[in-house]
Amino acid sequence: MTDLLGEMRRTHNCGELRATDAGKEVVLMGWVQRRRDHGGVIFIDFRDRGGITQIVFNPEHSPASHEKAQVIRSEYVLGVRGKVLLRPDDMLNDKMDTGAIEIMVDELKIFSHAETPVFPVEDRVEASESIRLKHRHLDLRRPQLQKNIMARHTASQAIREYLNDLGFLDIETPFLTKSTPEGARDYLVPSRVSQGNFYALPQSPQLFKQMLMISGFERYYQIVRCFRDEDLRADRQPEFTQIDMELSFVGEDDIMEITEGLIKTVFKKVRDIDVNTPFDRITYAEAMERFGLDRPDLRFGMELCNVSDIVKDTGFKVFASVVKNGGMVKAINAKGCINFSRKEIDSLTDFAAIYRAKGLAWIKVKEDGWQSPIAKFFTQEEKDVLAKRIDMETGDLIFFVADTPQITNEALGQLRNELARRLDLIDSNTYRFVWVTHFPLLEYDEMEKRYQALHHPFTAPLEEDLDKLDTDPLNVRSRAYDMVLNGTEIGGGSIRIHSQELQEKVLKTLGISEEEAHEKFGFLLDALASGTPPHGGLAFGFDRLAMLLCQEESIRDVIAFPKTQKASCLLTDAPSQAGVAQLQELAIKVVKIEE
Amino acid sequence: MTDLLGEMRRTHNCGELRATDAGKEVVLMGWVQRRRDHGGVIFIDFRDRGGITQIVFNPEHSPASHEKAQVIRSEYVLGVRGKVLLRPDDMLNDKMDTGAIEIMVDELKIFSHAETPVFPVEDRVEASESIRLKHRHLDLRRPQLQKNIMARHTASQAIREYLNDLGFLDIETPFLTKSTPEGARDYLVPSRVSQGNFYALPQSPQLFKQMLMISGFERYYQIVRCFRDEDLRADRQPEFTQIDMELSFVGEDDIMEITEGLIKTVFKKVRDIDVNTPFDRITYAEAMERFGLDRPDLRFGMELCNVSDIVKDTGFKVFASVVKNGGMVKAINAKGCINFSRKEIDSLTDFAAIYRAKGLAWIKVKEDGWQSPIAKFFTQEEKDVLAKRIDMETGDLIFFVADTPQITNEALGQLRNELARRLDLIDSNTYRFVWVTHFPLLEYDEMEKRYQALHHPFTAPLEEDLDKLDTDPLNVRSRAYDMVLNGTEIGGGSIRIHSQELQEKVLKTLGISEEEAHEKFGFLLDALASGTPPHGGLAFGFDRLAMLLCQEESIRDVIAFPKTQKASCLLTDAPSQAGVAQLQELAIKVVKIEE
């Protein structure tokens, strides 16, 4: 067959030729990164997935190729046959892997012309993110994105290899499925065959993976797309990828050991970083007490300090009344930060306000006593007790939040992270993992006036808390666990309920009627009664894990074709209008609010 | 943490213990396949993913376990600790892998009771397929389905390993995307954020994988779910899995070599079958001429024989007029089938009628001449010429179809396959691969009165046929190729158009206006102009490949949670009604036809 390639076939990539290859005849194929003309000779930085090599068109060596090369511009696609030459000593380039050689071209094929790119294909790009997303085919040519996508590939293959070796089976679950109760909004897919009915895209394969355990597959995994129609935050996508696992005949320890091994393997393969295992474990209660957040960043100290008991009877009514009304007063000690300006303190107060803290009290600990708007409200004895509890030393700056336990913890927990960033306390090359365990099984939804599952309704309660399900549901702890890395949750899971009776009881506690339970989860309840092994699992957010592995700030930089925060694809212009005929077949009609 | 498992952890699976393990203390966990009571002793066939082992509760050995075991019934889930004993000689079971041993139980944990299963968990199942699908968690416990799902896992991992080693990158493409022109109907997903607009679920990642080539990733693959909202045939699912590949800087030979290697690897790993490569190749024209179908089954002969030139001037007007009107007369020779009854011939005529053949002429070749309703229309000379062309010998039965080329080929091609089945000509252990190449680029759609792409609009025409695009479009051959196994297409692909000008020209030939082209494929056309490498690819239907690997008749037997031919999931009861509030958020309304 005749085609553009003819008999030409690539022998090497553009990143692998070295001085030791001198003299070889090679064929390279790739893109023009840059063209320079010098003394009648054309020099081209020639790029492919593997790297960059200099190729040379010399009119004295090959007049025909040189002539043909005249038209070449940036991003043209070429195939060249030539000889590897050592560069002259004064032309060596230590910064390039291939800087010791160049290719003297004998034969040139121009596969494709290229218009001038909208932005240059370089890591330092000035173009806005929306321009980059619109021209994603150019954006993806940039070395950093190429590296990210390749690292993501390496990560997913390392994960598969690790799990395969442990006897996990990669089993595919449906995408056109039934609405599941993950708490978020489903994407719906109208059915044409069964008009008026809808599929839901899965928020996770939760119920299917439990069915697979009930079916006896024992160890399941999948690297699988999931969907949530939520308003998007910076690090969320409407479709995201989950490393999803489930195991039978295991408890928490087994799952933690296996998933720690998985993380260790991935960090080694992708980044050559040795992660120490086993990871620390901390209960939810302890995490909240010490760090205010259920995803504590353990790379630095500055722990929260509960002073409610001390301040509850002091003359500072703001603190005292908060405690008396069931609230909480906590402090953190910004060691040595006495020189923070009023402006800096105000900016931190604004920061705490994002998390609904109504104010931020502070104390500067000076040689000669406290400098603080609130100092006057405390007796010396109270001051001494506080100073001891908070470990105050001269030069320290103390912050307090007094509010509901929830707001106090969150505002001060976030403030702790923010202070660490501002004070540069964080070593970005440290990877600090921790398991957070014993989450509450339920939380109370004030809006809907009912209990909600904190994890999901299939999470098992701790056996020793089972009797509190009736009497004190909010204090039932669950067998859920999250894996937290540097303050970010990267995975979470639980031991599941494997008894039909307990599952029915939990659903009832959640205020789900028997009828609703059977309509939504009847198949699970039936299956639970058919012989169910003890089982549990975990899911990692793969986009976020890849982002952390690549040291990127945005998950969009580790996804080939991401969506914007408005859930649109700027490259293809999705979503877009559907044809009238098609909507008719689906028996649906668009009825916008203005109609 | 306390839980049901306690300190008990599995040491072996139920398929791996042998006589050499005698004396070991082991822990097994699994399901009760069958219980027998014999002389006060309870014997249980104990099953897990790995196989079956006999476990024994002997009241003299462990009264407590024996007592606890009284309640055990089929499908209960247990954990047992016990000792491996050699079975007495008269109890050995050669049919079981573990038939030389049994486990004398010391400790029993009952993890789960089980209701009597709706159908027994055995390969020979009487239950209808819809009962099986409704109780898929039981169905999936059957050894054959367990084996299929595990074989599918083995296949997908073998494929990944093979492609990874060749430098292919597993890159994820979007599911919430734009309607693509694959020819089939899209599943739509209404957007909440952008009311009135819709995403489409991908029929294939075709355009994204081409964008990845334009982005310079050079070798891409994905094992990925795709969606087509078509009326379903027996071997189709609304969601199906594709092994999707694309490569840059290659021609047909490169892609064929790599994918042949992939198939060779998978058959070896999953079935220990050695597939010979390279595969034969046959052009579309030759396949149609010799076999009537573009997916010929080469495991047997009985090729089609074109006799149009012979019959066009004979006295048999039915044949002659068909040829004169542009039709075609072809025959197949069912060697030695002279004894077919009238009833058998009628049933074959009915079979041919499914493929729109209006009749099936036949000739029985006897010692003393033809026995045939049409014999009288032919002169002896014509008979001799026909006999020679069709290789008639005494004892043969010849069938003819005379119709349009399309109907003649299809009806006779299908008849050839049917005859081979009835005559048992096919060795089911033979795997006969063939490439079909040089498909027509276009076909004419009589309904829509315009050309359609036979493959898809991005398939490259053969370079030597380019000039016919304007003058004789139906005779332009494409650079598409299908991989056919035993008469089934298992994969197909093409070299793609990599020039913007040619792509625009082909879209124009397809009757797509410039405006429509830019609305639908503008991003591809733009990208093609930004420096595009020559590229091409292929996609395998993974469900079908898995089915052939598992020697199953239905793809539903290699999919964990398949849908029915009405595209519903009987297990979860999807699709189902959506909430009013949710539809309001999406700004859509159900308007059934009767309203």
PDB file of N, CA and C in Angstrom, chain A residues 10 14 29-34 44-49 51-53 55 73-78 112 114 121 141 146, chain B residues 212-218 248-249 530-534:
ATOM      1  N   ARG A  10      10.132   4.660  12.002  1.00  0.00           N
ATOM      2  CA  ARG A  10      10.888   5.197  13.108  1.00  0.00           C
ATOM      3  C   ARG A  10      11.847   4.170  13.725  1.00  0.00           C
ATOM      4  N   CYS A  14      12.844  10.821  20.050  1.00  0.00           N
ATOM      5  CA  CYS A  14      13.669  12.038  20.059  1.00  0.00           C
ATOM      6  C   CYS A  14      14.363  12.284  21.396  1.00  0.00           C
ATOM      7  N   MET A  29      10.572  10.634  13.962  1.00  0.00           N
ATOM      8  CA  MET A  29       9.317  11.259  13.521  1.00  0.00           C
ATOM      9  C   MET A  29       8.766  12.098  14.658  1.00  0.00           C
ATOM     10  N   GLY A  30       8.317  13.297  14.319  1.00  0.00           N
ATOM     11  CA  GLY A  30       7.805  14.128  15.402  1.00  0.00           C
ATOM     12  C   GLY A  30       7.420  15.523  14.930  1.00  0.00           C
ATOM     13  N   TRP A  31       7.489  16.453  15.874  1.00  0.00           N
ATOM     14  CA  TRP A  31       7.017  17.818  15.652  1.00  0.00           C
ATOM     15  C   TRP A  31       8.177  18.811  15.712  1.00  0.00           C
ATOM     16  N   VAL A  32       8.039  19.880  14.973  1.00  0.00           N
ATOM     17  CA  VAL A  32       9.044  20.944  14.994  1.00  0.00           C
ATOM     18  C   VAL A  32       8.802  21.833  16.212  1.00  0.00           C
ATOM     19  N   GLN A  33       9.730  21.827  17.139  1.00  0.00           N
ATOM     20  CA  GLN A  33       9.605  22.682  18.319  1.00  0.00           C
ATOM     21  C   GLN A  33      10.046  24.099  17.980  1.00  0.00           C
ATOM     22  N   ARG A  34      11.176  24.195  17.222  1.00  0.00           N
ATOM     23  CA  ARG A  34      11.750  25.500  16.955  1.00  0.00           C
ATOM     24  C   ARG A  34      12.656  25.375  15.734  1.00  0.00           C
ATOM     25  N   ILE A  44      16.789  22.439  13.571  1.00  0.00           N
ATOM     26  CA  ILE A  44      15.445  22.272  14.128  1.00  0.00           C
ATOM     27  C   ILE A  44      15.496  21.486  15.429  1.00  0.00           C
ATOM     28  N   ASP A  45      14.849  22.045  16.466  1.00  0.00           N
ATOM     29  CA  ASP A  45      14.607  21.251  17.668  1.00  0.00           C
ATOM     30  C   ASP A  45      13.405  20.384  17.368  1.00  0.00           C
ATOM     31  N   PHE A  46      13.645  19.074  17.365  1.00  0.00           N
ATOM     32  CA  PHE A  46      12.640  18.133  16.867  1.00  0.00           C
ATOM     33  C   PHE A  46      12.102  17.348  18.060  1.00  0.00           C
ATOM     34  N   ARG A  47      10.777  17.357  18.213  1.00  0.00           N
ATOM     35  CA  ARG A  47      10.170  16.869  19.461  1.00  0.00           C
ATOM     36  C   ARG A  47       9.238  15.685  19.214  1.00  0.00           C
ATOM     37  N   ASP A  48       9.307  14.695  20.084  1.00  0.00           N
ATOM     38  CA  ASP A  48       8.229  13.715  20.173  1.00  0.00           C
ATOM     39  C   ASP A  48       8.000  13.423  21.653  1.00  0.00           C
ATOM     40  N   ARG A  49       7.193  12.393  21.928  1.00  0.00           N
ATOM     41  CA  ARG A  49       6.853  12.033  23.295  1.00  0.00           C
ATOM     42  C   ARG A  49       8.095  11.760  24.144  1.00  0.00           C
ATOM     43  N   GLY A  51      11.219  13.185  23.849  1.00  0.00           N
ATOM     44  CA  GLY A  51      12.132  14.287  24.138  1.00  0.00           C
ATOM     45  C   GLY A  51      12.414  15.125  22.913  1.00  0.00           C
ATOM     46  N   ILE A  52      13.584  15.740  22.895  1.00  0.00           N
ATOM     47  CA  ILE A  52      13.944  16.664  21.810  1.00  0.00           C
ATOM     48  C   ILE A  52      15.335  16.326  21.292  1.00  0.00           C
ATOM     49  N   THR A  53      15.460  16.338  19.976  1.00  0.00           N
ATOM     50  CA  THR A  53      16.762  16.130  19.333  1.00  0.00           C
ATOM     51  C   THR A  53      16.954  17.223  18.287  1.00  0.00           C
ATOM     52  N   ILE A  55      17.906  18.415  14.739  1.00  0.00           N
ATOM     53  CA  ILE A  55      18.136  17.883  13.390  1.00  0.00           C
ATOM     54  C   ILE A  55      18.601  19.023  12.489  1.00  0.00           C
ATOM     55  N   ARG A  73       7.845  25.140   9.536  1.00  0.00           N
ATOM     56  CA  ARG A  73       7.580  26.081  10.623  1.00  0.00           C
ATOM     57  C   ARG A  73       7.292  25.295  11.892  1.00  0.00           C
ATOM     58  N   SER A  74       7.077  26.006  12.975  1.00  0.00           N
ATOM     59  CA  SER A  74       6.753  25.361  14.256  1.00  0.00           C
ATOM     60  C   SER A  74       5.551  24.434  14.120  1.00  0.00           C
ATOM     61  N   GLU A  75       5.633  23.299  14.775  1.00  0.00           N
ATOM     62  CA  GLU A  75       4.550  22.295  14.875  1.00  0.00           C
ATOM     63  C   GLU A  75       4.265  21.531  13.587  1.00  0.00           C
ATOM     64  N   TYR A  76       5.073  21.736  12.553  1.00  0.00           N
ATOM     65  CA  TYR A  76       4.995  20.836  11.398  1.00  0.00           C
ATOM     66  C   TYR A  76       5.340  19.426  11.861  1.00  0.00           C
ATOM     67  N   VAL A  77       4.749  18.444  11.194  1.00  0.00           N
ATOM     68  CA  VAL A  77       5.048  17.050  11.537  1.00  0.00           C
ATOM     69  C   VAL A  77       5.906  16.439  10.435  1.00  0.00           C
ATOM     70  N   LEU A  78       7.040  15.897  10.840  1.00  0.00           N
ATOM     71  CA  LEU A  78       8.028  15.419   9.877  1.00  0.00           C
ATOM     72  C   LEU A  78       8.474  13.997  10.188  1.00  0.00           C
ATOM     73  N   SER A 112       2.763  16.788   7.675  1.00  0.00           N
ATOM     74  CA  SER A 112       1.675  17.709   7.961  1.00  0.00           C
ATOM     75  C   SER A 112       2.194  19.130   8.151  1.00  0.00           C
ATOM     76  N   ALA A 114       1.375  23.030   9.629  1.00  0.00           N
ATOM     77  CA  ALA A 114       0.685  23.467  10.838  1.00  0.00           C
ATOM     78  C   ALA A 114       0.506  24.966  10.799  1.00  0.00           C
ATOM     79  N   VAL A 121       3.943  25.939  22.321  1.00  0.00           N
ATOM     80  CA  VAL A 121       3.949  24.661  23.019  1.00  0.00           C
ATOM     81  C   VAL A 121       5.150  24.632  23.963  1.00  0.00           C
ATOM     82  N   ARG A 141       0.302  19.075  24.311  1.00  0.00           N
ATOM     83  CA  ARG A 141       1.653  18.878  23.769  1.00  0.00           C
ATOM     84  C   ARG A 141       2.728  19.409  24.714  1.00  0.00           C
ATOM     85  N   GLN A 146       2.317  16.343  29.156  1.00  0.00           N
ATOM     86  CA  GLN A 146       2.732  15.025  28.649  1.00  0.00           C
ATOM     87  C   GLN A 146       3.241  14.166  29.794  1.00  0.00           C
TER      88      GLN A 146
ATOM     89  N   LEU B 212      -5.794  12.810  20.831  1.00  0.00           N
ATOM     90  CA  LEU B 212      -4.595  12.389  21.582  1.00  0.00           C
ATOM     91  C   LEU B 212      -3.411  12.153  20.642  1.00  0.00           C
ATOM     92  N   MET B 213      -3.702  11.665  19.440  1.00  0.00           N
ATOM     93  CA  MET B 213      -2.612  11.516  18.470  1.00  0.00           C
ATOM     94  C   MET B 213      -2.108  12.901  18.052  1.00  0.00           C
ATOM     95  N   ILE B 214      -3.040  13.813  17.828  1.00  0.00           N
ATOM     96  CA  ILE B 214      -2.660  15.177  17.444  1.00  0.00           C
ATOM     97  C   ILE B 214      -1.885  15.851  18.583  1.00  0.00           C
ATOM     98  N   SER B 215      -2.185  15.430  19.815  1.00  0.00           N
ATOM     99  CA  SER B 215      -1.472  15.962  20.984  1.00  0.00           C
ATOM    100  C   SER B 215      -0.101  15.339  21.179  1.00  0.00           C
ATOM    101  N   GLY B 216       0.207  14.311  20.378  1.00  0.00           N
ATOM    102  CA  GLY B 216       1.549  13.750  20.450  1.00  0.00           C
ATOM    103  C   GLY B 216       1.745  12.595  21.406  1.00  0.00           C
ATOM    104  N   PHE B 217       0.655  11.912  21.804  1.00  0.00           N
ATOM    105  CA  PHE B 217       0.860  10.786  22.729  1.00  0.00           C
ATOM    106  C   PHE B 217       1.273   9.497  22.002  1.00  0.00           C
ATOM    107  N   GLU B 218       1.095   9.481  20.700  1.00  0.00           N
ATOM    108  CA  GLU B 218       1.669   8.451  19.818  1.00  0.00           C
ATOM    109  C   GLU B 218       1.072   7.056  19.942  1.00  0.00           C
ATOM    110  N   SER B 248       0.286   6.577  16.188  1.00  0.00           N
ATOM    111  CA  SER B 248       0.773   7.548  15.214  1.00  0.00           C
ATOM    112  C   SER B 248       1.967   6.986  14.444  1.00  0.00           C
ATOM    113  N   PHE B 249       2.200   7.573  13.285  1.00  0.00           N
ATOM    114  CA  PHE B 249       3.352   7.224  12.444  1.00  0.00           C
ATOM    115  C   PHE B 249       3.346   5.755  12.033  1.00  0.00           C
ATOM    116  N   SER B 530      -3.279  21.757  12.957  1.00  0.00           N
ATOM    117  CA  SER B 530      -2.286  22.228  13.920  1.00  0.00           C
ATOM    118  C   SER B 530      -1.040  21.352  13.942  1.00  0.00           C
ATOM    119  N   GLY B 531      -0.922  20.440  12.951  1.00  0.00           N
ATOM    120  CA  GLY B 531       0.225  19.543  12.916  1.00  0.00           C
ATOM    121  C   GLY B 531      -0.186  18.157  13.354  1.00  0.00           C
ATOM    122  N   THR B 532      -0.664  17.360  12.404  1.00  0.00           N
ATOM    123  CA  THR B 532      -1.246  16.054  12.728  1.00  0.00           C
ATOM    124  C   THR B 532      -0.393  14.938  12.152  1.00  0.00           C
ATOM    125  N   PRO B 533      -0.015  13.992  12.975  1.00  0.00           N
ATOM    126  CA  PRO B 533       0.777  12.866  12.462  1.00  0.00           C
ATOM    127  C   PRO B 533      -0.116  11.895  11.701  1.00  0.00           C
ATOM    128  N   PRO B 534       0.438  11.160  10.745  1.00  0.00           N
ATOM    129  CA  PRO B 534      -0.314  10.046  10.164  1.00  0.00           C
ATOM    130  C   PRO B 534      -0.675   9.101  11.304  1.00  0.00           C
TER     131      PRO B 534
END
